Short mmCIF file of C-alpha atoms and ligand atoms in Angstrom, two decimals:
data_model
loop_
_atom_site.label_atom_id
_atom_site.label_comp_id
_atom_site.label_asym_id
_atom_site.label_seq_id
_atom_site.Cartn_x
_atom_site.Cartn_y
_atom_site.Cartn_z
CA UNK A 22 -36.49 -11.23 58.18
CA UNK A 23 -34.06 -8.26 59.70
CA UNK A 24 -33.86 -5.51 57.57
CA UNK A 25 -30.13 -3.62 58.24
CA UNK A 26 -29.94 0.22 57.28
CA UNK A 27 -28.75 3.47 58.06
CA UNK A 28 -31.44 6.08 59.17
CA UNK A 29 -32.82 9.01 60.77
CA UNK A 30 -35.76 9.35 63.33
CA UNK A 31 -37.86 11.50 61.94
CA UNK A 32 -41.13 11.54 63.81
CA UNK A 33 -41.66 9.15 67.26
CA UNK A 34 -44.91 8.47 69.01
CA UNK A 35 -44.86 7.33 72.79
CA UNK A 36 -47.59 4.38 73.01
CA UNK A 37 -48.99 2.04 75.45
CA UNK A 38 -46.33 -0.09 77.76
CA UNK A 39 -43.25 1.78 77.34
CA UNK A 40 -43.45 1.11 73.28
CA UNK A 41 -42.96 4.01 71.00
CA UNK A 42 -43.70 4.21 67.37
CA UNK A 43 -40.77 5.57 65.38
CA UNK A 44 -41.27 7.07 61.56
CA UNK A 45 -37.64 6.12 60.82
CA UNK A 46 -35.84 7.28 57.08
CA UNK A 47 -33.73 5.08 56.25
CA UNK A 48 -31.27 4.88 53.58
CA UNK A 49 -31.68 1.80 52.08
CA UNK A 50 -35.68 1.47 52.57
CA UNK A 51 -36.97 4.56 52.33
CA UNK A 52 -39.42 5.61 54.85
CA UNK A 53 -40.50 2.86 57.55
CA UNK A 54 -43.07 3.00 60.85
CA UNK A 55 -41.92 0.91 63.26
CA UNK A 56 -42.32 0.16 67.11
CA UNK A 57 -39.34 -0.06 69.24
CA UNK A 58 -38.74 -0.59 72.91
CA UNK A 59 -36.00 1.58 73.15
CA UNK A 60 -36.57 5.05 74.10
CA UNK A 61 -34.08 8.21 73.68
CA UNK A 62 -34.05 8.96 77.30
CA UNK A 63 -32.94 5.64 78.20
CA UNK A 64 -34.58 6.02 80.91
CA UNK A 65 -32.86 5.06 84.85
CA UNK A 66 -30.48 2.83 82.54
CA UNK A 67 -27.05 3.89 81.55
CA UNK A 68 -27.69 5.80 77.89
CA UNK A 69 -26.70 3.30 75.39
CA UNK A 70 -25.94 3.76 71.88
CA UNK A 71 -29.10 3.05 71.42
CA UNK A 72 -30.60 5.49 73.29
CA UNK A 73 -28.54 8.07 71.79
CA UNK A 74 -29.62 6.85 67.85
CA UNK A 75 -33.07 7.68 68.96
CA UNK A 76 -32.48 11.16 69.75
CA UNK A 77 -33.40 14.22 67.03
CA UNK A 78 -30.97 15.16 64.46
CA UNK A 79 -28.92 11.63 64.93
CA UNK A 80 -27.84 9.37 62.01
CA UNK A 81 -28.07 5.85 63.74
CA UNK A 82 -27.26 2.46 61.93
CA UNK A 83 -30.44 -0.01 62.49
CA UNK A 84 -31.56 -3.31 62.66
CA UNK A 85 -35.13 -3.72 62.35
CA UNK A 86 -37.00 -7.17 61.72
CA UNK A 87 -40.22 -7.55 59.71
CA UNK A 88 -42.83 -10.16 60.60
CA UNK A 89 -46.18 -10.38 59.18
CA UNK A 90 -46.28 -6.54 57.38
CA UNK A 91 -45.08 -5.32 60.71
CA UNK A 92 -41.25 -3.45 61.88
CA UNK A 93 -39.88 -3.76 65.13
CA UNK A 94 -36.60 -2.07 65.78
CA UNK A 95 -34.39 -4.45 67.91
CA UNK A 96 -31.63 -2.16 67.51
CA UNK A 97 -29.66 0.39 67.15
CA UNK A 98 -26.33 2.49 67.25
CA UNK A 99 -25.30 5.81 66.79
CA UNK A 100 -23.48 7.01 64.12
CA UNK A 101 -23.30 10.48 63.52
CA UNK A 102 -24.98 13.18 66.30
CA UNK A 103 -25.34 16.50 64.48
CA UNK A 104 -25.24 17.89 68.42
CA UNK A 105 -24.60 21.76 66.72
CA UNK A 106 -27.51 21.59 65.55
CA UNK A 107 -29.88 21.97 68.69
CA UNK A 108 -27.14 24.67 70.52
CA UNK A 109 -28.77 27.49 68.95
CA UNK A 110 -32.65 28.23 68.43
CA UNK A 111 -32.02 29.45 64.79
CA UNK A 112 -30.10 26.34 63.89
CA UNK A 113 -32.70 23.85 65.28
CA UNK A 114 -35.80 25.91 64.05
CA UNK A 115 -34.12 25.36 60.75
CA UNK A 116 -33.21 21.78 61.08
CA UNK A 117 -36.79 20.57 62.90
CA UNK A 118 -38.38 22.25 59.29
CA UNK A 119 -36.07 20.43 56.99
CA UNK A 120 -37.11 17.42 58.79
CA UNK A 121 -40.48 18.39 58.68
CA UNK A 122 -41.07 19.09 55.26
CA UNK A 123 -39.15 16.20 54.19
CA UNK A 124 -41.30 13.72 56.25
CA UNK A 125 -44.72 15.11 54.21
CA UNK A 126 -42.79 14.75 51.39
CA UNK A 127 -41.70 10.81 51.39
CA UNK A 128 -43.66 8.23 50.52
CA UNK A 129 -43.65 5.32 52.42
CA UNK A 130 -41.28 2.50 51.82
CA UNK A 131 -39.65 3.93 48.60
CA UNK A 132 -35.85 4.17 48.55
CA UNK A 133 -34.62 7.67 48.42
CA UNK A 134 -30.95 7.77 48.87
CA UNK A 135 -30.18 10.93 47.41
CA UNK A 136 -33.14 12.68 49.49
CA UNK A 137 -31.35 11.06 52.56
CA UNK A 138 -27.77 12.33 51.19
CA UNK A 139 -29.22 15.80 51.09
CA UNK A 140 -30.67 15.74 54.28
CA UNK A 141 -27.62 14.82 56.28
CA UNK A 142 -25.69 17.42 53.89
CA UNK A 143 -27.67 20.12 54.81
CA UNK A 144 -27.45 18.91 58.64
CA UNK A 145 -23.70 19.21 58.06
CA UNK A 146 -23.93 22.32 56.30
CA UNK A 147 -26.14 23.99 58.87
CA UNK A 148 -24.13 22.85 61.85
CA UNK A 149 -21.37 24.64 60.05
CA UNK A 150 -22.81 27.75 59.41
CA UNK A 151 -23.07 30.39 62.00
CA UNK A 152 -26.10 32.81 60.93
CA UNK A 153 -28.40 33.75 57.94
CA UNK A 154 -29.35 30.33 57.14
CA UNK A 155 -32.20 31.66 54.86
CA UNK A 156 -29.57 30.70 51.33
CA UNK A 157 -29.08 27.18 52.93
CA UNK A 158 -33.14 26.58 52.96
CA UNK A 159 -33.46 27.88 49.71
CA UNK A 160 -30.74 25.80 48.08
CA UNK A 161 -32.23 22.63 50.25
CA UNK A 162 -35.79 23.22 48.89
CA UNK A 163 -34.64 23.44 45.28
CA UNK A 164 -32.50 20.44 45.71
CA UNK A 165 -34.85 18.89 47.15
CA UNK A 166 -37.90 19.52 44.56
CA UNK A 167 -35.44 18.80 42.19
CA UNK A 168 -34.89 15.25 42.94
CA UNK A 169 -38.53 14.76 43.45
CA UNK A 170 -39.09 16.15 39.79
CA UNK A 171 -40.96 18.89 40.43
CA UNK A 172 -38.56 21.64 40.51
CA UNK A 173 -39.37 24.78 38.20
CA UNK A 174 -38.37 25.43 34.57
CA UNK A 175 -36.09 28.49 34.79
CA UNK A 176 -33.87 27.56 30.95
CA UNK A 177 -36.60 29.23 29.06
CA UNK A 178 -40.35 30.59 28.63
CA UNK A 179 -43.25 27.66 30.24
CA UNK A 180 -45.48 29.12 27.46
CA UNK A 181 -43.60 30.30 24.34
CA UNK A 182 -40.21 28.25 25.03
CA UNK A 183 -37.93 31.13 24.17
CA UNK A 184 -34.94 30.86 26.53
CA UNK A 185 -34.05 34.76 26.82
CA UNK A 186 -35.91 37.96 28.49
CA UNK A 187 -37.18 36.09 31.22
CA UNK A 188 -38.86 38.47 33.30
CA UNK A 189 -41.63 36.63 35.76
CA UNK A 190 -42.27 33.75 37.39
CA UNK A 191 -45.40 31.94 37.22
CA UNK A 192 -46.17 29.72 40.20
CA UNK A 193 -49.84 27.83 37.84
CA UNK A 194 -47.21 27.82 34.83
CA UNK A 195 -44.79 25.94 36.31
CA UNK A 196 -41.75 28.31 36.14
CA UNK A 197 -40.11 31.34 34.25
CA UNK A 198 -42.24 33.64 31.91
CA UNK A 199 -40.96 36.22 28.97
CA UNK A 200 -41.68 39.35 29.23
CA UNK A 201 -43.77 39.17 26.18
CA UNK A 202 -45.64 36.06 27.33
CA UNK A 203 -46.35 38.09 31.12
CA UNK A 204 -47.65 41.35 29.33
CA UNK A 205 -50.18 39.21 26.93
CA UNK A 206 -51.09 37.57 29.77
CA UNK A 207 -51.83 40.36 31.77
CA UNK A 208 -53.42 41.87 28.83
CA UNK A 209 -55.87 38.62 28.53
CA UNK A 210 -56.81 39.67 31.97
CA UNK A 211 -55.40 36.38 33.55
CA UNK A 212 -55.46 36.66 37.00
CA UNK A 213 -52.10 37.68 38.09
CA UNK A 214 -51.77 36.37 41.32
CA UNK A 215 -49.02 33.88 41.66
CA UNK A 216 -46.87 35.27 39.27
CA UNK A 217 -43.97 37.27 40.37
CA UNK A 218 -41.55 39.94 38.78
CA UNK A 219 -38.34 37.33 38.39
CA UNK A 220 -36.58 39.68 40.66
CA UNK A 221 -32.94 39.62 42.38
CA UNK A 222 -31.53 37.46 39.52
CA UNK A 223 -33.92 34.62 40.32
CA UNK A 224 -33.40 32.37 37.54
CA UNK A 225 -30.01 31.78 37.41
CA UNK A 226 -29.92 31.84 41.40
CA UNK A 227 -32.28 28.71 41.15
CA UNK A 228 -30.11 27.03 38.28
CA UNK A 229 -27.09 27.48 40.93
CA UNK A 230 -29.02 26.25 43.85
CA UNK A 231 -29.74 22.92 41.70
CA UNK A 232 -25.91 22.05 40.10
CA UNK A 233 -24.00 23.37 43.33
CA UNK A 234 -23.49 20.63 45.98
CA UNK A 235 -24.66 22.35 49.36
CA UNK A 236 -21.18 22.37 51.08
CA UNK A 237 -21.01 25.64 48.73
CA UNK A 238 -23.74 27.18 50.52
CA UNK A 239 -22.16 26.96 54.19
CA UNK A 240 -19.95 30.43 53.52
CA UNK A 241 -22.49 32.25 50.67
CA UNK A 242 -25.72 33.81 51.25
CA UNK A 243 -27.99 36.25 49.01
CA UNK A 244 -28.67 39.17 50.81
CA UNK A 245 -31.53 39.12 53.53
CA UNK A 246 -34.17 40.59 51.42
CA UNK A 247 -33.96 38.83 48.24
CA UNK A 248 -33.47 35.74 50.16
CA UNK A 249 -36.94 36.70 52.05
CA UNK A 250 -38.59 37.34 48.86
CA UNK A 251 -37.32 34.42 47.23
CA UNK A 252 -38.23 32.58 50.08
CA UNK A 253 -41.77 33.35 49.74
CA UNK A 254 -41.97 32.97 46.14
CA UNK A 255 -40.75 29.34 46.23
CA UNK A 256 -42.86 28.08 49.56
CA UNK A 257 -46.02 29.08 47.24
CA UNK A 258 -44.84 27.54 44.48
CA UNK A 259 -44.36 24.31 47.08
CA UNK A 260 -47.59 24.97 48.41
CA UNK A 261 -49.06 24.77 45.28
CA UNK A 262 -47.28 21.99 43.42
CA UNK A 263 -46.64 19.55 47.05
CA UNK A 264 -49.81 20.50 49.06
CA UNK A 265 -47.06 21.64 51.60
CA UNK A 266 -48.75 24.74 53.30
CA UNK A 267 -47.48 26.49 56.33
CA UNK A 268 -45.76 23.74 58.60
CA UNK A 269 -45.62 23.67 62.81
CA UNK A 270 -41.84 24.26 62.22
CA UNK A 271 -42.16 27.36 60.31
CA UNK A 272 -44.81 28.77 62.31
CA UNK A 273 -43.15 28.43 65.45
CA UNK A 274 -40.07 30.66 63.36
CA UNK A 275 -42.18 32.97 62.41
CA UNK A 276 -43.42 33.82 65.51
CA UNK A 277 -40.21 34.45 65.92
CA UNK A 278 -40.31 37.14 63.63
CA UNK A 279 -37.18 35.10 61.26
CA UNK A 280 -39.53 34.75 58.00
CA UNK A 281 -41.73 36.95 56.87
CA UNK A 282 -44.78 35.47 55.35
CA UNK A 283 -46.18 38.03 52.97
CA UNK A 284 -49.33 38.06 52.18
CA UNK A 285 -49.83 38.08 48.08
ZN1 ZN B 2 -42.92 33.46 26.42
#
């Protein structure tokens, strides 16, 4: 049977005789590992569309048959090339971590067309912005927890319910906390590590994130420090809710001296 989809590399594998084992997204399928003979350099031969589908950051339209369990990609053809995207460091160190924490997030062979939709966006959206793409990953990651139904509560209390003076945020509790609710808690002695002063408007900067498509987000960012801190807040909440730790792709940005990772 030949499957037919639209997709996006998002992890490949050289193997044994020339073969390579491609971890493709696609649309219509969800995630799929498959072999393929073609290769992204295209090696001495003229690059074919093929070729050129197989290369990072490229949406490619693919034909891929199943026999016995297993996916072979017989072919392919590129669609879309988001080329900005690898013409500056900052760009593609953003880009290689969207594609990197999306890949631990999917689960194999479940359809997720709105995950794919916001990936592409936010391809488009970075190749279109010029600097300080800290705002775009923060509005991704929201999205993105968002449609896999795990995004914080930030409409009212996670332990009392009531919807105004929300003054922390409690990475264990699963969002916002009153201010009421964060002094007895504090006053209970509950360990109050994980839980966060709601600082630099967070709240209703998360509720934005999540009903604002992310072509809004290519011309507005928060300023550098509460997008740092924000940052931080919501890759521990992550970490704790997605078992999504430090990734290779942030590392290497760090390194870079682009993200502060405080230490809490
Ligand atoms: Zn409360």
């Amino acid at each position: 049977m030949d499957l037919h989809g639209r997709g996006i590399v998002l992890r490949q594998t050289k193997i044994a005789g020339g073969r390579r084992m491609l971890e493709l997204f696609t649309r219509e399928y969800g995630v799929i590992s498959c072999g393929s003979f073609l290769s992204a350099a295209g090696g001495s031969k003229r690059k074919s569309s093929g070729h050129l589908a197989l290369q990072p950051f490229t949406l490619g339209g693919y034909r891929i048959r199943e026999e016995k369990g297993r996916y072979t990609v017989k072919s392919a053809e590129a669609e879309r090339s988001f080329y900005g995207l690898a013409e500056d460091p900052d760009r593609y160190g953003e880009a290689a971590f969207v594609l990197e924490l999306t890949a631990r997030l999917l689960p194999e062979g479940v359809p997720q067309p709105r995950i794919f939709d916001l990936m592409t966006d936010m391809f488009s959206a970075l190749e279109n912005r010029r600097n300080r793409f800290l705002t775009l990953r923060l509005a991704y990651e929201v999205k993105l927890m968002d449609l896999l139904g795990v995004a914080p509560r930030t409409d009212c209390c996670v332990r009392c319910g009531k919807k105004t003076g929300l003054e922390a945020f409690s990475v264990p509790g699963g969002g916002a906390l009153c201010g009421e609710c964060h002094r007895k808690l504090t006053e209970e002695g509950y360990p109050d590590r994980l839980i966060y002063p709601a600082r630099f408007d967070m709240m209703n900067v998360i509720d934005y994130f999540r009903s604002n498509p992310l072509k809004r987000f290519e011309k507005l960012a928060l300023n550098d420090g509460a997008a740092a801190w924000m940052q931080n807040v919501i890759r521990r909440y992550m970490a704790y809710y997605l078992d999504v730790d430090q990734l290779k792709s942030e590392a290497a940005m760090n390194q870079e001296g682009m993200l502060q990772w405080k230490s809490h």
